[in-house]
């Protein structure tokens, strides 16, 4: 089962959609654990990490209100809300240069700076999907390129990456 290419693609896709892990974890896992090519890992992870942006920016508040009634979900919701609110308050760039701030925030591949928290920030700032999507998606693309390069270096495959481009 674990040898199936469909399983590897699906697992990579789902990992890249997972909060906190996102494509930052999906690319190295896909290349090093699943044996996917750098291009396969990058494209699948990129798509998987971009898809949640629309839904988070557009629909997260009603979901938070509904699931916030249940204690087990409330803990996670409170954590996510607090984290996004703190990032907004700490960053003048996010307040003054919203699109650029969101792009930079998501583009830096550090834990807690991915598309999920960036999308939450956009939602809490009241940005419409049209205004938030492209800075977030371009941030994911940039983080993906950084992670792809880092994975290639860590995997000793920078020459392979350059040869198969």
mmCIF file of C-alpha atoms in Angstrom:
data_model
loop_
_atom_site.group_PDB
_atom_site.id
_atom_site.type_symbol
_atom_site.label_atom_id
_atom_site.label_comp_id
_atom_site.label_asym_id
_atom_site.label_seq_id
_atom_site.Cartn_x
_atom_site.Cartn_y
_atom_site.Cartn_z
ATOM 1 C CA UNK A 1 0.000 0.000 0.000
ATOM 2 C CA UNK A 2 2.758 2.465 0.911
ATOM 3 C CA UNK A 3 4.441 1.786 -2.418
ATOM 4 C CA UNK A 4 1.493 3.094 -4.432
ATOM 5 C CA UNK A 5 2.189 6.387 -6.188
ATOM 6 C CA UNK A 6 -1.416 7.422 -5.573
ATOM 7 C CA UNK A 7 -0.906 6.903 -1.827
ATOM 8 C CA UNK A 8 2.281 8.996 -1.915
ATOM 9 C CA UNK A 9 0.588 11.799 -3.843
ATOM 10 C CA UNK A 10 -2.484 11.767 -1.602
ATOM 11 C CA UNK A 11 -0.429 11.635 1.608
ATOM 12 C CA UNK A 12 1.740 14.549 0.413
ATOM 13 C CA UNK A 13 -1.363 16.517 -0.553
ATOM 14 C CA UNK A 14 -3.046 15.928 2.828
ATOM 15 C CA UNK A 15 0.113 16.683 4.811
ATOM 16 C CA UNK A 16 0.452 19.998 2.969
ATOM 17 C CA UNK A 17 -3.137 20.869 3.933
ATOM 18 C CA UNK A 18 -2.484 20.194 7.619
ATOM 19 C CA UNK A 19 -2.176 23.279 9.865
ATOM 20 C CA UNK A 20 1.313 24.033 11.180
ATOM 21 C CA UNK A 21 2.971 21.296 9.055
ATOM 22 C CA UNK A 22 1.750 22.590 5.678
ATOM 23 C CA UNK A 23 4.118 22.438 2.713
ATOM 24 C CA UNK A 24 7.036 23.157 5.034
ATOM 25 C CA UNK A 25 6.774 19.568 6.210
ATOM 26 C CA UNK A 26 5.163 18.015 3.151
ATOM 27 C CA UNK A 27 8.033 18.717 0.743
ATOM 28 C CA UNK A 28 10.799 17.072 2.810
ATOM 29 C CA UNK A 29 8.537 14.143 3.716
ATOM 30 C CA UNK A 30 7.507 13.624 0.092
ATOM 31 C CA UNK A 31 11.096 13.663 -1.172
ATOM 32 C CA UNK A 32 12.919 11.874 1.629
ATOM 33 C CA UNK A 33 10.279 9.457 2.936
ATOM 34 C CA UNK A 34 8.065 8.831 -0.084
ATOM 35 C CA UNK A 35 10.769 9.099 -2.756
ATOM 36 C CA UNK A 36 8.869 11.574 -4.913
ATOM 37 C CA UNK A 37 10.823 13.798 -7.258
ATOM 38 C CA UNK A 38 11.445 17.371 -6.195
ATOM 39 C CA UNK A 39 9.036 18.636 -8.850
ATOM 40 C CA UNK A 40 6.260 16.215 -7.819
ATOM 41 C CA UNK A 41 6.697 17.082 -4.144
ATOM 42 C CA UNK A 42 6.688 20.809 -4.868
ATOM 43 C CA UNK A 43 3.613 20.875 -7.129
ATOM 44 C CA UNK A 44 1.463 18.587 -4.970
ATOM 45 C CA UNK A 45 2.436 20.412 -1.762
ATOM 46 C CA UNK A 46 1.862 23.815 -3.323
ATOM 47 C CA UNK A 47 -1.641 22.925 -4.487
ATOM 48 C CA UNK A 48 -2.502 21.275 -1.176
ATOM 49 C CA UNK A 49 -1.308 24.255 0.847
ATOM 50 C CA UNK A 50 -3.069 26.860 -1.319
ATOM 51 C CA UNK A 51 -6.522 25.219 -1.326
ATOM 52 C CA UNK A 52 -7.371 25.970 2.352
ATOM 53 C CA UNK A 53 -6.653 29.702 1.922
ATOM 54 C CA UNK A 54 -10.001 30.487 0.288
ATOM 55 C CA UNK A 55 -12.023 28.543 2.863
ATOM 56 C CA UNK A 56 -10.180 29.939 5.882
ATOM 57 C CA UNK A 57 -10.392 33.561 4.753
ATOM 58 C CA UNK A 58 -14.046 33.234 3.754
ATOM 59 C CA UNK A 59 -15.592 30.826 6.269
ATOM 60 C CA UNK A 60 -13.502 30.408 9.427
ATOM 61 C CA UNK A 61 -15.473 32.795 11.673
ATOM 62 C CA UNK A 62 -18.803 30.931 11.381
ATOM 63 C CA UNK A 63 -16.986 27.634 11.935
ATOM 64 C CA UNK A 64 -15.233 29.038 15.004
ATOM 65 C CA UNK A 65 -18.566 30.170 16.414
ATOM 66 C CA UNK A 66 -20.192 26.788 15.814
ATOM 67 C CA UNK A 67 -17.345 24.571 17.040
ATOM 68 C CA UNK A 68 -16.413 26.979 19.849
ATOM 69 C CA UNK A 69 -19.404 25.647 21.770
ATOM 70 C CA UNK A 70 -17.554 22.372 22.300
ATOM 71 C CA UNK A 71 -14.772 22.467 24.874
ATOM 72 C CA UNK A 72 -12.354 20.241 22.939
ATOM 73 C CA UNK A 73 -12.535 22.541 19.889
ATOM 74 C CA UNK A 74 -12.633 25.731 21.937
ATOM 75 C CA UNK A 75 -9.064 25.125 23.151
ATOM 76 C CA UNK A 76 -7.738 24.965 19.593
ATOM 77 C CA UNK A 77 -9.897 27.862 18.414
ATOM 78 C CA UNK A 78 -8.766 30.056 21.300
ATOM 79 C CA UNK A 79 -5.123 29.191 20.551
ATOM 80 C CA UNK A 80 -5.505 30.027 16.848
ATOM 81 C CA UNK A 81 -7.423 33.241 17.554
ATOM 82 C CA UNK A 82 -4.892 34.366 20.147
ATOM 83 C CA UNK A 83 -1.964 33.587 17.840
ATOM 84 C CA UNK A 84 -3.435 35.478 14.868
ATOM 85 C CA UNK A 85 -4.497 38.446 17.023
ATOM 86 C CA UNK A 86 -1.035 38.625 18.610
ATOM 87 C CA UNK A 87 0.648 38.596 15.188
ATOM 88 C CA UNK A 88 -1.607 41.421 14.002
ATOM 89 C CA UNK A 89 -0.874 43.528 17.083
ATOM 90 C CA UNK A 90 2.895 42.877 16.933
ATOM 91 C CA UNK A 91 3.355 43.688 13.289
ATOM 92 C CA UNK A 92 3.063 47.225 11.979
ATOM 93 C CA UNK A 93 3.709 45.860 8.479
ATOM 94 C CA UNK A 94 0.577 43.734 8.680
ATOM 95 C CA UNK A 95 -1.448 46.738 9.743
ATOM 96 C CA UNK A 96 0.070 49.314 7.391
ATOM 97 C CA UNK A 97 1.011 47.204 4.367
ATOM 98 C CA UNK A 98 -1.504 44.390 4.539
ATOM 99 C CA UNK A 99 -0.749 42.601 1.247
ATOM 100 C CA UNK A 100 3.026 42.879 1.617
ATOM 101 C CA UNK A 101 2.828 41.963 5.289
ATOM 102 C CA UNK A 102 0.770 38.831 4.579
ATOM 103 C CA UNK A 103 3.141 37.815 1.784
ATOM 104 C CA UNK A 104 6.250 38.199 3.950
ATOM 105 C CA UNK A 105 4.589 36.490 6.906
ATOM 106 C CA UNK A 106 3.654 33.404 4.876
ATOM 107 C CA UNK A 107 6.816 33.352 2.722
ATOM 108 C CA UNK A 108 9.148 32.874 5.684
ATOM 109 C CA UNK A 109 9.075 29.123 6.321
ATOM 110 C CA UNK A 110 9.028 29.094 10.101
ATOM 111 C CA UNK A 111 6.591 27.216 12.330
ATOM 112 C CA UNK A 112 3.388 29.202 12.794
ATOM 113 C CA UNK A 113 3.903 31.504 9.800
ATOM 114 C CA UNK A 114 2.163 29.509 7.090
ATOM 115 C CA UNK A 115 -0.966 29.844 5.015
ATOM 116 C CA UNK A 116 -3.276 28.805 7.863
ATOM 117 C CA UNK A 117 -2.236 31.524 10.312
ATOM 118 C CA UNK A 118 -1.824 34.012 7.455
ATOM 119 C CA UNK A 119 -5.375 33.251 6.323
ATOM 120 C CA UNK A 120 -6.642 33.638 9.884
ATOM 121 C CA UNK A 121 -4.932 37.010 10.069
ATOM 122 C CA UNK A 122 -6.560 38.053 6.790
ATOM 123 C CA UNK A 123 -9.929 36.923 8.123
ATOM 124 C CA UNK A 124 -9.492 38.796 11.412
ATOM 125 C CA UNK A 125 -8.469 41.915 9.474
ATOM 126 C CA UNK A 126 -11.728 41.599 7.545
ATOM 127 C CA UNK A 127 -10.024 41.255 4.166
ATOM 128 C CA UNK A 128 -12.105 39.903 1.315
ATOM 129 C CA UNK A 129 -10.818 36.754 -0.383
ATOM 130 C CA UNK A 130 -9.946 38.734 -3.537
ATOM 131 C CA UNK A 131 -7.551 40.966 -1.603
ATOM 132 C CA UNK A 132 -6.042 38.257 0.613
ATOM 133 C CA UNK A 133 -5.669 35.310 -1.756
ATOM 134 C CA UNK A 134 -2.775 36.412 -3.967
ATOM 135 C CA UNK A 135 -0.401 37.660 -1.242
ATOM 136 C CA UNK A 136 -1.061 34.438 0.694
ATOM 137 C CA UNK A 137 -0.679 32.185 -2.368
ATOM 138 C CA UNK A 138 2.534 33.940 -3.452
ATOM 139 C CA UNK A 139 3.826 33.576 0.108
ATOM 140 C CA UNK A 140 3.143 29.836 -0.065
ATOM 141 C CA UNK A 141 4.925 29.683 -3.436
ATOM 142 C CA UNK A 142 7.963 31.475 -2.011
ATOM 143 C CA UNK A 143 8.032 29.294 1.114
ATOM 144 C CA UNK A 144 7.766 26.259 -1.176
ATOM 145 C CA UNK A 145 10.782 27.357 -3.215
ATOM 146 C CA UNK A 146 12.763 27.932 -0.006
ATOM 147 C CA UNK A 147 11.746 24.525 1.385
ATOM 148 C CA UNK A 148 12.456 22.794 -1.929
ATOM 149 C CA UNK A 149 15.935 24.302 -2.009
ATOM 150 C CA UNK A 150 16.550 23.432 1.660
ATOM 151 C CA UNK A 151 15.335 19.885 1.123
ATOM 152 C CA UNK A 152 17.564 19.490 -1.918
ATOM 153 C CA UNK A 153 20.578 20.765 0.013
ATOM 154 C CA UNK A 154 19.804 18.555 3.019
ATOM 155 C CA UNK A 155 19.221 15.577 0.744
ATOM 156 C CA UNK A 156 22.406 16.185 -1.231
ATOM 157 C CA UNK A 157 20.309 16.634 -4.318
ATOM 158 C CA UNK A 158 20.927 20.217 -5.332
ATOM 159 C CA UNK A 159 22.706 18.972 -8.453
ATOM 160 C CA UNK A 160 19.786 16.662 -9.231
ATOM 161 C CA UNK A 161 17.365 19.542 -8.737
ATOM 162 C CA UNK A 162 19.307 21.739 -11.134
ATOM 163 C CA UNK A 163 19.715 18.950 -13.718
ATOM 164 C CA UNK A 164 16.002 18.099 -13.824
ATOM 165 C CA UNK A 165 14.642 21.646 -13.908
#
